[in-house]
Coordinates of C-alpha atoms and ligand atoms in Angstrom, one line a residue:
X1 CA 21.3 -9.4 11.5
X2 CA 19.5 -6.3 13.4
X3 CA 16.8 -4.7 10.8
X4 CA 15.1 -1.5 11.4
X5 CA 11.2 -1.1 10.4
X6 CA 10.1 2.6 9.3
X7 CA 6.8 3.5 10.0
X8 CA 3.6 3.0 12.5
X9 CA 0.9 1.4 11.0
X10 CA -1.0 -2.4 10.9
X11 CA 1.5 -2.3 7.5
X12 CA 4.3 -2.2 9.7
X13 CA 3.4 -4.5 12.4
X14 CA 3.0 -7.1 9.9
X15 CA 6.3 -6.5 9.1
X16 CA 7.5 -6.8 12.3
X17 CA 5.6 -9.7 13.0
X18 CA 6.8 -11.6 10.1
X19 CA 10.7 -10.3 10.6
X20 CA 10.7 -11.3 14.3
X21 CA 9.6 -15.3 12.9
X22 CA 12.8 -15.3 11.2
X23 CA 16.2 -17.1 12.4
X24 CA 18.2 -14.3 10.4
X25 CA 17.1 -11.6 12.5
X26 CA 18.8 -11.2 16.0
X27 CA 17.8 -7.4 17.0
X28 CA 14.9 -6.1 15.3
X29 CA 13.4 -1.6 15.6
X30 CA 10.5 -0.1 14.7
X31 CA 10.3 3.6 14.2
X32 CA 8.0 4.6 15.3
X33 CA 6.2 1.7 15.7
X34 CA 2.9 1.3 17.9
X35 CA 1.3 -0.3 20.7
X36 CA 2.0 -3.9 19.1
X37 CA 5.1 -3.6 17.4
X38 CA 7.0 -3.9 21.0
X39 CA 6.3 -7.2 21.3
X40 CA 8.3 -8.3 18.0
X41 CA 11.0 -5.5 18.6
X42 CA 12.0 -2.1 20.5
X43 CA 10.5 0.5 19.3
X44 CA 12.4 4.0 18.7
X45 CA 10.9 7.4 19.1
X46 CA 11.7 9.0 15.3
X47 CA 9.7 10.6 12.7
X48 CA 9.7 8.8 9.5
X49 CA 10.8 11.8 7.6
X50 CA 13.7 12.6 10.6
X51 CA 16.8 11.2 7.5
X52 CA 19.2 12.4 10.0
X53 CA 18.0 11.0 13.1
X54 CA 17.6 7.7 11.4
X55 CA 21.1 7.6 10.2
X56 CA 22.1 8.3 13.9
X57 CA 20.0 5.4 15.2
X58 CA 21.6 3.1 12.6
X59 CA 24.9 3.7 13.3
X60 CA 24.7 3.5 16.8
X61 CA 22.8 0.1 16.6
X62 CA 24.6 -1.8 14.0
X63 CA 21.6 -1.7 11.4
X64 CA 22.1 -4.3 8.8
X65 CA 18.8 -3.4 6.8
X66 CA 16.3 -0.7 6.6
X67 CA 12.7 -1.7 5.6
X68 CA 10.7 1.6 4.6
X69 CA 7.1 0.8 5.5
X70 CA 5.1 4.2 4.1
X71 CA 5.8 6.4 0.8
X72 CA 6.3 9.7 2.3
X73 CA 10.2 9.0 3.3
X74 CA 10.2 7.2 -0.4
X75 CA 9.2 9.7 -2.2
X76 CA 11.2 12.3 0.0
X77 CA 14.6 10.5 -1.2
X78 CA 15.2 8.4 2.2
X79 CA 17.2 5.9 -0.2
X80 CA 18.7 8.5 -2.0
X81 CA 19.7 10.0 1.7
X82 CA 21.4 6.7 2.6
X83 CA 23.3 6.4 -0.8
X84 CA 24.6 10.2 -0.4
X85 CA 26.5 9.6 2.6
X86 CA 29.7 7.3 2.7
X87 CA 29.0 6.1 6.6
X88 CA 26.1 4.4 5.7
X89 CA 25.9 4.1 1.8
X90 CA 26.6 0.2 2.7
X91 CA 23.3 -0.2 4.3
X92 CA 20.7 -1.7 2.5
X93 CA 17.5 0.2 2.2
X94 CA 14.3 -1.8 0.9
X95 CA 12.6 0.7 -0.9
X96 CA 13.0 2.9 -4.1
X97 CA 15.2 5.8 -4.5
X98 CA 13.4 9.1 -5.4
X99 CA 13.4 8.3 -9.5
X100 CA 11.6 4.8 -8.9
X101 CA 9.2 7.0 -6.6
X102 CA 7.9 8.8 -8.7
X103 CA 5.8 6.1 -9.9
X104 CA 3.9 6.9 -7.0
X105 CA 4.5 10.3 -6.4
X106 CA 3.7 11.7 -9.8
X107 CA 0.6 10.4 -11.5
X108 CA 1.3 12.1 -14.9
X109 CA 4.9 10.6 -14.3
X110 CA 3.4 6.8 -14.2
X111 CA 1.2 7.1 -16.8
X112 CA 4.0 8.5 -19.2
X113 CA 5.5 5.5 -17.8
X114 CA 2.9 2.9 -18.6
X115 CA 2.6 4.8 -22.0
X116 CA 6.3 4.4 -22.5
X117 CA 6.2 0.7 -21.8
X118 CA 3.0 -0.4 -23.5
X119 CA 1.6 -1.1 -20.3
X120 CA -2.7 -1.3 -20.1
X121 CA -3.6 1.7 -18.5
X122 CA -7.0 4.0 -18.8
X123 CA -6.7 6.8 -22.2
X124 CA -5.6 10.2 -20.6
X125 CA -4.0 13.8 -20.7
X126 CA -2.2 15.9 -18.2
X127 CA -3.1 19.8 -17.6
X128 CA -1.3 22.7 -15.6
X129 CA -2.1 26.1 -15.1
X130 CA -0.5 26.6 -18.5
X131 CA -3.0 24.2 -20.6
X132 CA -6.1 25.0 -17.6
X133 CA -8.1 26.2 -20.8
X134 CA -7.3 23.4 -23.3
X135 CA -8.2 21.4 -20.4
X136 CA -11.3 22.5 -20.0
X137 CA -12.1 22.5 -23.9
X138 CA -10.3 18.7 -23.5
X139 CA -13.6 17.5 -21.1
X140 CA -16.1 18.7 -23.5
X141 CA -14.7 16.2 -25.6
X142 CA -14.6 13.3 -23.2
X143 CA -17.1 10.5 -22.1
X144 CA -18.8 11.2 -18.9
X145 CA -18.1 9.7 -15.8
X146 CA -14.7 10.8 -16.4
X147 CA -11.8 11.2 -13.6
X148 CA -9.6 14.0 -12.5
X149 CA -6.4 13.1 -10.6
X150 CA -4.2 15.8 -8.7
X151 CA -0.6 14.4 -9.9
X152 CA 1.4 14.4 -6.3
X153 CA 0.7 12.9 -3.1
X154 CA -2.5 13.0 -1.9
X155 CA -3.1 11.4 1.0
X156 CA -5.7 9.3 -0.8
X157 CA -8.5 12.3 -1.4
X158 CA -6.7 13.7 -5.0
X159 CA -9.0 11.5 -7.5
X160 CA -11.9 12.8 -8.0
X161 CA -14.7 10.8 -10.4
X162 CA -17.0 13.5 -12.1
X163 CA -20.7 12.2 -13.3
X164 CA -21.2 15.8 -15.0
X165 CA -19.2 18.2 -17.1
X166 CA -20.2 20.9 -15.4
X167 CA -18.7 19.3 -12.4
X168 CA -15.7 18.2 -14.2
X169 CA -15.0 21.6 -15.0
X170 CA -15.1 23.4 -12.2
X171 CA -12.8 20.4 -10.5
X172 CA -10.5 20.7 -13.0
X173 CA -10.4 24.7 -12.1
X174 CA -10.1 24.1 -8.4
X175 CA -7.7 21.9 -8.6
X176 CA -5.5 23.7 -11.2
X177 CA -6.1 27.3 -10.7
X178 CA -7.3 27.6 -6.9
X179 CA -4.9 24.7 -5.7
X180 CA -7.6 22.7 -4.3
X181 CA -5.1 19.9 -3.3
X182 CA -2.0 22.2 -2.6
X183 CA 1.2 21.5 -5.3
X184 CA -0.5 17.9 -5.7
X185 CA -3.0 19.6 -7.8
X186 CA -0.9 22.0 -10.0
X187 CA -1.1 19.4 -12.3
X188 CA -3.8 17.1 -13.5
X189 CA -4.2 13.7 -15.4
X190 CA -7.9 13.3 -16.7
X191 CA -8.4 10.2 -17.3
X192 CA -11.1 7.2 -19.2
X193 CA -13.5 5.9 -16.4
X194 CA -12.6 1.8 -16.3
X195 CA -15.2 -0.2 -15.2
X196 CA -14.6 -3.6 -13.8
X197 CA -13.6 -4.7 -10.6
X198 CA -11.0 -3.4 -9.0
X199 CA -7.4 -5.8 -7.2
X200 CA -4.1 -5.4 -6.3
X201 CA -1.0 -7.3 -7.3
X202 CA 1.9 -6.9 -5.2
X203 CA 5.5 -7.8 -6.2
X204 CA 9.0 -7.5 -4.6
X205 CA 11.9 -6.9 -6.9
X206 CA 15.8 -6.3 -6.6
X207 CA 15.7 -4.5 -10.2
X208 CA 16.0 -7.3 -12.2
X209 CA 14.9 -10.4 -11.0
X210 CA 10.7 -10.5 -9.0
X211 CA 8.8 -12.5 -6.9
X212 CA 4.5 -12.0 -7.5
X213 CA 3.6 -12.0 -3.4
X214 CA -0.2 -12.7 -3.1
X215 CA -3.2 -10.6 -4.7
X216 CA -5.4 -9.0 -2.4
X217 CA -8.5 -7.0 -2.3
X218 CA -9.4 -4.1 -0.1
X219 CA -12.3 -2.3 0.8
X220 CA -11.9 1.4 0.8
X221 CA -15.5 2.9 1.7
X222 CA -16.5 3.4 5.6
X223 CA -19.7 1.9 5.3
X224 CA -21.3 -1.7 4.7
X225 CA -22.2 -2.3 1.0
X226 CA -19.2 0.0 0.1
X227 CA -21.3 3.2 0.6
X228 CA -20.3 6.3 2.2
X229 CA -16.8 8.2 2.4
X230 CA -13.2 7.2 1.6
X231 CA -11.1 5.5 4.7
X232 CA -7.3 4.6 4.1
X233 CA -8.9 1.2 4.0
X234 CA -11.3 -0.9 6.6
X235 CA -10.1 -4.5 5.6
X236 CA -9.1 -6.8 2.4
X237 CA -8.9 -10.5 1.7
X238 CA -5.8 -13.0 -0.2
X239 CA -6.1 -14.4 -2.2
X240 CA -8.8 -12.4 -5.1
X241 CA -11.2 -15.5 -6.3
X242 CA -11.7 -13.4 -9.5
X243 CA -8.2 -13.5 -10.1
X244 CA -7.6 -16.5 -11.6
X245 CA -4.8 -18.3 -13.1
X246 CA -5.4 -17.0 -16.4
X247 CA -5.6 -13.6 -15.4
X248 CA -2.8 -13.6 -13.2
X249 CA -0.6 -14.6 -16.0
X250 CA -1.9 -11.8 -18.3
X251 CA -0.9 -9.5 -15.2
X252 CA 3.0 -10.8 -15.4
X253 CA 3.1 -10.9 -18.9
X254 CA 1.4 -7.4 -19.9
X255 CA 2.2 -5.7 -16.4
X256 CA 4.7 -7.3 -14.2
X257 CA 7.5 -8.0 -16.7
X258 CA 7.1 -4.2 -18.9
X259 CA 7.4 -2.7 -15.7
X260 CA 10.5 -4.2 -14.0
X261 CA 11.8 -4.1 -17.8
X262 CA 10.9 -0.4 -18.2
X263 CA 12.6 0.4 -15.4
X264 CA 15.4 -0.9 -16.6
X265 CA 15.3 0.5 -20.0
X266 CA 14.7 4.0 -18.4
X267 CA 17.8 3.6 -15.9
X268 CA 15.3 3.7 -12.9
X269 CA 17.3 1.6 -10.1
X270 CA 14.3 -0.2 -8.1
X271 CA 14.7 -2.7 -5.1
X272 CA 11.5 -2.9 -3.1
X273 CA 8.0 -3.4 -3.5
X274 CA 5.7 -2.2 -6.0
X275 CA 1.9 -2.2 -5.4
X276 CA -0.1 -2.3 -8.7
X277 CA -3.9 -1.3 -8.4
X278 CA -5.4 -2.9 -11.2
X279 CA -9.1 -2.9 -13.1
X280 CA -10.5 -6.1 -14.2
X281 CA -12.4 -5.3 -17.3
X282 CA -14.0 -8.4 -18.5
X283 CA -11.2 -10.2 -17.7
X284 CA -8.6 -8.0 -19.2
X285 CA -5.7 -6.0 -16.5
X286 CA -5.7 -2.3 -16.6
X287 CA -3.3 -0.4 -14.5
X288 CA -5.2 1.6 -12.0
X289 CA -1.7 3.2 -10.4
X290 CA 1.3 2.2 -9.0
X291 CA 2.6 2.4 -5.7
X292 CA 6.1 2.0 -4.6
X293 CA 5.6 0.0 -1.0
X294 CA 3.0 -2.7 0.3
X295 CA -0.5 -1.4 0.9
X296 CA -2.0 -1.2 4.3
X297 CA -4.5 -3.6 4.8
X298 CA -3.3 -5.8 2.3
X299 CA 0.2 -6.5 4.1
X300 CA -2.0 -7.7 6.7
X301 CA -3.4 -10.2 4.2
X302 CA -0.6 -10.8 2.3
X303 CA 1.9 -11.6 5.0
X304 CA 0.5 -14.1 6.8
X305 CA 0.4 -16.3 3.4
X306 CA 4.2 -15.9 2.5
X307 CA 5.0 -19.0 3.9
X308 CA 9.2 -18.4 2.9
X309 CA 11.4 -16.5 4.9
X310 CA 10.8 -12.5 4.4
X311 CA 14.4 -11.7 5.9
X312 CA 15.7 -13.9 3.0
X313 CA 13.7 -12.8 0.7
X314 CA 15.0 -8.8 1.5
X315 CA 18.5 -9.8 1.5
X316 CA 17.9 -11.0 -2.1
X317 CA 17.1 -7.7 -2.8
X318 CA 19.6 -6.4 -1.1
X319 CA 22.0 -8.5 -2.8
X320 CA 20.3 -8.5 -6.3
X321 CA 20.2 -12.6 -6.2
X322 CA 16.4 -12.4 -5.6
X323 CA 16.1 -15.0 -8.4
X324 CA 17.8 -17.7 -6.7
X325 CA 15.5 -17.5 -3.5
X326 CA 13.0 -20.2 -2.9
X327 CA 9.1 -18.5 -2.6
X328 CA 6.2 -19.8 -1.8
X329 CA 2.6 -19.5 -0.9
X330 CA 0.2 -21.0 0.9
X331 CA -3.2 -22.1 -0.4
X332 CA -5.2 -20.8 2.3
X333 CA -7.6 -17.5 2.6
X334 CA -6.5 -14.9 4.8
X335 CA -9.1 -12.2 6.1
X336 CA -8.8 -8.4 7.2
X337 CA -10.9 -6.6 9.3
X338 CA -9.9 -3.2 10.6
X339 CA -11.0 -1.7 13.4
X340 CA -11.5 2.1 13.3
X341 CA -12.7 4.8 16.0
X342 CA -15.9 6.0 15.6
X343 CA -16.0 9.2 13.3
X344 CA -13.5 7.9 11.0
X345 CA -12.9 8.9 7.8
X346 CA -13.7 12.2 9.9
X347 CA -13.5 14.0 13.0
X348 CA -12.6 11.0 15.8
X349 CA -11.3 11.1 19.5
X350 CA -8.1 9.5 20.9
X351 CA -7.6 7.8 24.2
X352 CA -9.6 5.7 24.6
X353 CA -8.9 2.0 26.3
X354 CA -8.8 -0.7 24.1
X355 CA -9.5 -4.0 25.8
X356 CA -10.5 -7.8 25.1
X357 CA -6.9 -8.3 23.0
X358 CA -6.2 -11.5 25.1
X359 CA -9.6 -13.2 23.6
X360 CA -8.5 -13.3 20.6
X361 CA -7.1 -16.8 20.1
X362 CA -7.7 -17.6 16.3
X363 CA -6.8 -15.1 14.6
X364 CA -3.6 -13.0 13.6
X365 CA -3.8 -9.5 15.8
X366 CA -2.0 -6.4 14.1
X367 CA -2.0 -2.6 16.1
X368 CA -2.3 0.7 14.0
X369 CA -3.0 3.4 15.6
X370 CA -2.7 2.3 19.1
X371 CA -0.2 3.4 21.8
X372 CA 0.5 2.4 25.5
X373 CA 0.2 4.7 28.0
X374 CA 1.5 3.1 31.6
X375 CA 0.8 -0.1 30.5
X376 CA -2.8 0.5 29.1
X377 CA -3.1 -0.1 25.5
X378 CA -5.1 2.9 24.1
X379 CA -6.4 4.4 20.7
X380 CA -3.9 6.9 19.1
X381 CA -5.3 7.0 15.3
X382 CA -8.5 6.9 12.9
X383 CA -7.2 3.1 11.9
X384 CA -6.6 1.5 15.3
X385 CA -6.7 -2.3 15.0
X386 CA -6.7 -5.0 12.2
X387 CA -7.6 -8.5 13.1
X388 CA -6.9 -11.0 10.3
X389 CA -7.5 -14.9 9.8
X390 CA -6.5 -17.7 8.1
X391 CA -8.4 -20.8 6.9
X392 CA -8.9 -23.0 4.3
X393 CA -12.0 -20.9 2.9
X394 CA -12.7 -17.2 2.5
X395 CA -16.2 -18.5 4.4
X396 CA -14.5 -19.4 7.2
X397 CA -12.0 -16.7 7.4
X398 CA -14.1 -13.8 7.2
X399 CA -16.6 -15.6 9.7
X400 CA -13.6 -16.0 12.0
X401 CA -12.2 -12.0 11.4
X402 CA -15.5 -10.9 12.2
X403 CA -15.9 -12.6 15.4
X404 CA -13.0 -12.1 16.7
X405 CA -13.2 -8.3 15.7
X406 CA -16.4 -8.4 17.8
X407 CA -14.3 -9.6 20.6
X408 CA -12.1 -6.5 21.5
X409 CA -13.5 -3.7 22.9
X410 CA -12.9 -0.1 22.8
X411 CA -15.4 2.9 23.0
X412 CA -16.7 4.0 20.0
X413 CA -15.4 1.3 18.4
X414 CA -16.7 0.6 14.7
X415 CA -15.8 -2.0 11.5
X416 CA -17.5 -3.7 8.8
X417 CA -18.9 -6.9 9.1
X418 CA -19.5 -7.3 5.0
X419 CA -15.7 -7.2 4.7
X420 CA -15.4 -9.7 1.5
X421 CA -18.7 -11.5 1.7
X422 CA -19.5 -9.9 -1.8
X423 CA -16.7 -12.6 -3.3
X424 CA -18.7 -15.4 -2.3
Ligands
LIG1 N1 -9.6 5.3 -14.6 C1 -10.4 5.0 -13.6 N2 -11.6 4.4 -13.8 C2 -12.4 4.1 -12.8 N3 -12.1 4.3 -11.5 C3 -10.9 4.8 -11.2 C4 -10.0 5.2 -12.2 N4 -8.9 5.7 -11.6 C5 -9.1 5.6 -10.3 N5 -10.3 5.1 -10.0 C6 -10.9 4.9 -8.7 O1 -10.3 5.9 -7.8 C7 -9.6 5.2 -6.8 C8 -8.4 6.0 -6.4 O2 -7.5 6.2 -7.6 P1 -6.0 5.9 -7.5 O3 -5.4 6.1 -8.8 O4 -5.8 4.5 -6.9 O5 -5.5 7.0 -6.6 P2 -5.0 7.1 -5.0 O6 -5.0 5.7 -4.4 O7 -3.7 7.7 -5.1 O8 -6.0 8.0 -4.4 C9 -9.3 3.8 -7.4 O9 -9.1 2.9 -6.4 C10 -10.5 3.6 -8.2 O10 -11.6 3.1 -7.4
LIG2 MG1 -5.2 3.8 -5.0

């Protein structure tokens, strides 16, 4: 079958890397794709928002299934778009339509959700410009650190964690009143601080039946020791050694199942993935948030120790017969490293060269943001590379990530070598 891939990222060519091992895929697209993705498939020159355009493409190329890599087509109804149109209503999109979404696209919308459902989740209220003042008369009654969260998409900067309540307040204003985060802001959730430490469990569903795909961890923060500003993520490891069997079976039991079974109950169709940041509070699972597709690094973790047949395991979902598909995972460690341009989280250049791929030998290679320019592989994006190994301990595959991360070159080139060494 020929599958299309939407989206750019190291997410994405982790896809493609996985799709192109299987024997059910005979043509395989990547829109847009990078640097790396052309050597699993052809990439194609649309926007991952360009509905139209990708209809076009999928009709023209005999497109059996459509694997949305990023939320922003998600939550903008791409799945809804293909189900509105008879021509290509019979072509299987992995990914939610808008309702399921909203899970990630409304904050106040998934933790009425989690409420709904009886699912773990921090104590919290929601506040528009209606309720600004009862909002503001709500913090004085709260426990300090307490967190503010702008209720759409965010692009990762809409949570804010306030040490103050003077702070709080005038976040909560800014937000709400002066739109500090554009519509995402016009409503808030203010929410209990957790503390714990802090996983993600993935899990692929058809709607009825799921399979749990590994836990991962990621590493958010620029710097070594997790200090200084928010990046969309500079590595992760699979599986979590916190997250043992016993926890992991409070996560299906408390999480997993009331959420594929909410959905149900609330009509919500749902075949794709769903991403569940979760707190570890003394061994208990709080929901931290959902989101409704695979996290990027932690595909690039996560992937590599799927040891079944992805294609397969999409068709189930395609086909709702999830269920009856064989799963399993492999034992060993996998290791993320990302490789970032210099000035990332902020201001960085593009351009630049990006040389040494061929040493690495060991490990798993996956391009972000990279792009070829006549035939020189080049940095195009803040995220550029994300080098990931596999061995039988986390030692060894962070030891082995690092190195080889150390072994491609690029100017300005920057990444953590501390990725997962506070596990051990
Ligand atoms: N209730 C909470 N208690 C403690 N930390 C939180 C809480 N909610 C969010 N955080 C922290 O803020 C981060 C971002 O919040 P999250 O809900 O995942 O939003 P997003 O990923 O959309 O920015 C989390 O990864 C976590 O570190
Ligand atoms: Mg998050």
């Amino acid at each position: 079958m020929n599958i299309l891939i939407i989206g750019s990222g190291g997410r994405e060519s982790a896809f493609a890397w996985k799709i192109a091992q299987s024997t059910l895929t005979d043509k395989l697209f990547i829109a847009p794709g990078n640097a790396g993705t052309s050597a699993y498939g052809e990439n194609i020159a649309l926007g991952v928002t360009d509905f139209e355009g990708i209809a076009a493409f999928v009709l023209n190329n005999d497109i059996h299934l459509v694997l949305v890599g990023p939320e922003e087509p998600l939550v903008k109804g791409i799945h809804d778009y293909f189900l509105g149109r008879d021509d290509i209503r019979h072509i299987p999109v992995i990914g939610p339509q808008q309702a399921g979404a909203q899970l990630e696209g409304s904050k106040d919308f998934s933790k009425e959700f989690m409420l709904r459902h009886n699912i773990p989740t921090a104590a919290y209220r929601s506040f528009n410009r209606d309720t600004l003042a009862d909002g503001l008369a709500y913090l004085e009654t709260q426990k300090l650190p307490i967190v503010l969260k702008a209720d759409g998409l965010a692009a990762g900067k809409g949570v804010l964690i306030c040490t103050s309540l003077e702070e709080a307040q005038a976040e909560l204003k800014a937000m709400i009143a002066d739109a500090k985060f554009g519509d995402a802001s016009s409503v808030v959730v203010i929410e209990e601080f957790l503390t714990g430490i802090e996983l993600s469990v993935f899990v692929l569903t058809d709607g009825h039946s799921y399979k749990v795909l590994p836990s991962a961890k990621d590493y958010k923060r620029v710097g070594e020791g997790d200090t200084g500003l928010n990046t969309g993520g500079m590595g992760s490891v699979s599986p979590v050694p916190f997250a043992d069997e016993a926890f992991l079976k409070k996560v299906e039991d408390r999480v997993i199942i009331p959420t594929i079974e909410g959905l149900k109950k609330d009509g919500i169709p749902y075949k794709g993935f769903i991403f569940i940041g979760l707190m570890n509070t003394n061994g208990e699972p709080y929901v931290i948030e959902y989101n409704v597709r695979m996290g990027d690094p932690e595909t690039e973790s996560v992937l590599p120790r799927i040891e079944s047949d992805l294609v397969d395991l999409l068709l189930g979902v395609a086909q709702e017969n999830l269920g009856e598909k064989s799963f399993s995972i492999s034992s060993k460690t996998a290791a993320t490293v990302v490789l970032v341009a210099g000035g990332y989280p902020g201001h960085y250049e593009n351009g630049f060269a990006i040389t040494g791929l061929e040493n690495v030998k060991e490990s798993f290679l996956f391009h972000a943001g990279t792009k070829s320019v006549n035939g020189e592989v080049q940095t195009a994006g803040g995220r550029v590379l994300a080098v990931t190994a596999m061995e039988d301990t986390l030692f060894d595959a962070l030891q082995q990530a690092t190195a080889d991360a150390g072994r491609i070159f690029f100017d300005r080139k920057y990444f953590r070598r501390d990725i997962g060494f506070d596990l051990i």
